[in-house]
Each structure stands twice: as C-alpha cells, then as structure tokens.
Coordinates of C-alpha atoms in Angstrom, one line a residue:
X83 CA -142.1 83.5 -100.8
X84 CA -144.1 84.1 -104.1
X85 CA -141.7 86.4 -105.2
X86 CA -138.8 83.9 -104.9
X87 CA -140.9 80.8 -106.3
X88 CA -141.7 83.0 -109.2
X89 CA -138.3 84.3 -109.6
X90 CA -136.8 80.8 -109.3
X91 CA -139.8 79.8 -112.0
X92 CA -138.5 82.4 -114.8
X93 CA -134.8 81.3 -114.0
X94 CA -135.4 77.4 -114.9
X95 CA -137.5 78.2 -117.6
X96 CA -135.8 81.1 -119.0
X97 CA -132.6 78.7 -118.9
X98 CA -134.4 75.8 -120.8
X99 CA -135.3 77.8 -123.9
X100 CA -130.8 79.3 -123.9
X101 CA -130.3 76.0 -123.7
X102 CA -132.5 75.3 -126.6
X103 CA -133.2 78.2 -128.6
X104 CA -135.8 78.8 -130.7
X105 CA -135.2 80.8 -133.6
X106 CA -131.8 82.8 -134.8
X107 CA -130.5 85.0 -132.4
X108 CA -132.1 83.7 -129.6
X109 CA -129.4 85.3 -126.9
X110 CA -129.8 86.1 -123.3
X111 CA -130.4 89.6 -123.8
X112 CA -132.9 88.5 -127.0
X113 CA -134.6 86.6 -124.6
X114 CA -135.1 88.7 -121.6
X115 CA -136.2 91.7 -124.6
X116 CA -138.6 89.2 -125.9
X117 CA -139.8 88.1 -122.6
X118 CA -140.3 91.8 -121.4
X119 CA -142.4 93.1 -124.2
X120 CA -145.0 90.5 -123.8
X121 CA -145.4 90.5 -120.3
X122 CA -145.9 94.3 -121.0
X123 CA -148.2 93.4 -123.4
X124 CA -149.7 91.4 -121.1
X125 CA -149.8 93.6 -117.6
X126 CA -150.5 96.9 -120.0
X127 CA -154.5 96.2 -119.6
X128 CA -154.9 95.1 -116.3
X129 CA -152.8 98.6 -115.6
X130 CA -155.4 100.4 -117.2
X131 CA -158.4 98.8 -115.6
X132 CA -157.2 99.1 -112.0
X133 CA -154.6 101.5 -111.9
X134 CA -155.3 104.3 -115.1
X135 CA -158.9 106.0 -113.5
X136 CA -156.2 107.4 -110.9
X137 CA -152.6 108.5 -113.0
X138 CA -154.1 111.4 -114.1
X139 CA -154.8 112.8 -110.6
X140 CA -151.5 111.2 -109.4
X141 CA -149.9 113.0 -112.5
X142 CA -150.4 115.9 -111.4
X143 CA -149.8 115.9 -108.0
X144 CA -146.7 114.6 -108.4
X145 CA -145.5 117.0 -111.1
X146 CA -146.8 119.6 -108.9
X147 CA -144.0 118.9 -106.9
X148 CA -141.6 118.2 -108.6
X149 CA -141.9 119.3 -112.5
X150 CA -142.8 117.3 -115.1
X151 CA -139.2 117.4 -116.9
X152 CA -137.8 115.7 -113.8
X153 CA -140.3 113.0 -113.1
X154 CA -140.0 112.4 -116.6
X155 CA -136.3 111.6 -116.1
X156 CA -136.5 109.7 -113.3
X157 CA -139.0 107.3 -114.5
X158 CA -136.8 107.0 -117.7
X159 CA -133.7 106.2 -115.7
X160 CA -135.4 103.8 -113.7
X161 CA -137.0 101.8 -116.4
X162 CA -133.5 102.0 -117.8
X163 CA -131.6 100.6 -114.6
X164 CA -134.3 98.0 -113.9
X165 CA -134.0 96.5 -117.2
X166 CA -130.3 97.1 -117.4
X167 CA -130.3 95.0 -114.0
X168 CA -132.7 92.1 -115.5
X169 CA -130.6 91.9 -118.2
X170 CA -127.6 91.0 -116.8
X171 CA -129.4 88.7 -114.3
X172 CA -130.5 87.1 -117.5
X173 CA -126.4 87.0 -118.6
X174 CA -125.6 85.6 -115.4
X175 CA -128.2 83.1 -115.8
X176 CA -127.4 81.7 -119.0
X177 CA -123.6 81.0 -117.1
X178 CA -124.7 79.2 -114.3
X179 CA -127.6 77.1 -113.4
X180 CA -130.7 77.9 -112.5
X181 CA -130.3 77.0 -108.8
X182 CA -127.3 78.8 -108.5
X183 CA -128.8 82.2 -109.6
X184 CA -131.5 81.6 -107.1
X185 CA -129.0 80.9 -104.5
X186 CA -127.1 84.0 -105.7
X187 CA -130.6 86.2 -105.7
X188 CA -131.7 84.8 -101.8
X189 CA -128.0 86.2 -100.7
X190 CA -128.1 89.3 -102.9
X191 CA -132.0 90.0 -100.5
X192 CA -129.7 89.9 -97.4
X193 CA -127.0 91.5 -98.2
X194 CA -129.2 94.6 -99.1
X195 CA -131.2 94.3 -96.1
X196 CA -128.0 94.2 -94.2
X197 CA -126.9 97.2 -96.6
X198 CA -129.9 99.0 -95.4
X199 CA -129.0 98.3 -91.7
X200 CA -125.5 99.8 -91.8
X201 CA -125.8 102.7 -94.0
X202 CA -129.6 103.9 -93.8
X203 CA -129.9 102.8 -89.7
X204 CA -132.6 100.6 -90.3
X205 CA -133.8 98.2 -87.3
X206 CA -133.7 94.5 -87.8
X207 CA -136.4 92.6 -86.3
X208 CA -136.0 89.4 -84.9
X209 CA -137.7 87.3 -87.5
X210 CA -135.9 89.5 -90.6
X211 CA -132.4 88.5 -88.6
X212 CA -133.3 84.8 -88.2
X213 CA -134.7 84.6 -91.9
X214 CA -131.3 86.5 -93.0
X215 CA -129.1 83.7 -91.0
X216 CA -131.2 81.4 -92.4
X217 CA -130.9 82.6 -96.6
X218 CA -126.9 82.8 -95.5
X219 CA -126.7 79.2 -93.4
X220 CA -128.7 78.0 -96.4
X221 CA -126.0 79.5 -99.2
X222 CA -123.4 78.3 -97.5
X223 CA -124.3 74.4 -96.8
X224 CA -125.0 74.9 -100.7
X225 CA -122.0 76.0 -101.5
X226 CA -120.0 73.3 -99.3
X227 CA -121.9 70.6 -100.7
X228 CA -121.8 71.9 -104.1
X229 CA -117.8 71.9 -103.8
X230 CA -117.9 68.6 -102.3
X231 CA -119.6 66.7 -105.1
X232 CA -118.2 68.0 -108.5

C-alpha cells in the first residue's frame, strides 16, 4: 500500500512540474535524471550509516562466490535496466495522466504475479488471488467509465 501511495505521489507530482517546467530542457528523461541524482544524494548517507559497517563483509562473501568481474557486471546491468525501466515510466507518464499510469502500474503488479504463477510455479494464496481480481475488476470499471465519459 505505501509503495503504491508513494508511487502514485511521484507520478502526480512528477507530471505537474512536465506540465510546467522549470528551466530549459526540462524533459521526461531530464526530469527523472534530475530526480534520481538527488534522491541518491539523499539515500547515499542513511546507506552508509545502517547498511556500510556490513558491505565489506558482504563484499566478499559474495565475490567469493561468484568473482568480482561478474558481480561487478550484474550490478551494472541492473542499475542500468532499473533506470532504463523508470525512465520510460517517466515517458509514459508525461503521455497520460497521472491516474492512468497508476492504473497501468496496479495491472502491470498482477500480471507479473500471474507471470510468476504460470512460468516459475508459484502458489497463489487466497488473499494474493482476491487482491489480484480486485487490481483487475478495479482497471476495468476504470477503463469502462473512463470510455463512457470523454
């Protein structure tokens, strides 16, 4: 729940200031760059402080492993996909509005916990498939009533 009201916080937001840049070159991808650096400005010391005492340790046990050249990569390609992914969210926001991308984010959730079900053979609980029929029921009355009053 705190991830989707903070997720649906950045998207209205977010789409304020493309609406209303500030500054030249203010784009989608401008934004979401400047937006990333500070909140990694911003997360980099509370990192440190709780997380730093142990990456050494963790370092090396995990390089152990693996080797250092490929952890190494795979961090790289991650940060790279994750941003690449934010980024076009980002895009996709400055197309739509803000509600639709949330709408669009709930049903992307399900679809890869449904994803999940069918390819890794993951069980579904109960409550995940009634809060999955709900996210879906939800997109769709949003979708009818969206089409119904343009």
């Amino acid at each position: 729940l705190t991830s989707n009201v903070a997720f649906a916080s950045r998207a209205v937001l977010s789409k304020a200031t493309m609406d209303k840049p500030v500054g030249e070159n203010m784009t989608a991808q401008n934004l979401y760059g400047v937006l990333t650096i500070i909140a990694f400005t911003l997360s980099l010391p509370f990192a440190l402080y709780y997380e730093g005492s142990g990456f050494a340790a963790a370092w090396k046990a995990s390089t152990a492993v693996v080797g250092a050249p490929w952890l190494i990569r795979q961090m790289t390609l991650d940060g790279f996909y994750y941003y690449a992914y934010n980024e076009v969210a980002f895009i996709a926001l400055n197309k739509v509005s803000p509600v639709t991308h949330s709408i669009a984010n709930t049903i992307k959730r399900v679809c890869i916990i449904l994803a999940t079900v069918l390819v890794f053979g993951n069980k579904l609980s109960t409550l995940g498939a009634i809060g999955s029929s709900i996210a879906v029921a939800g997109t769709l009355a949003y979708s009818l009533a969206k089409s119904k009053f343009q």
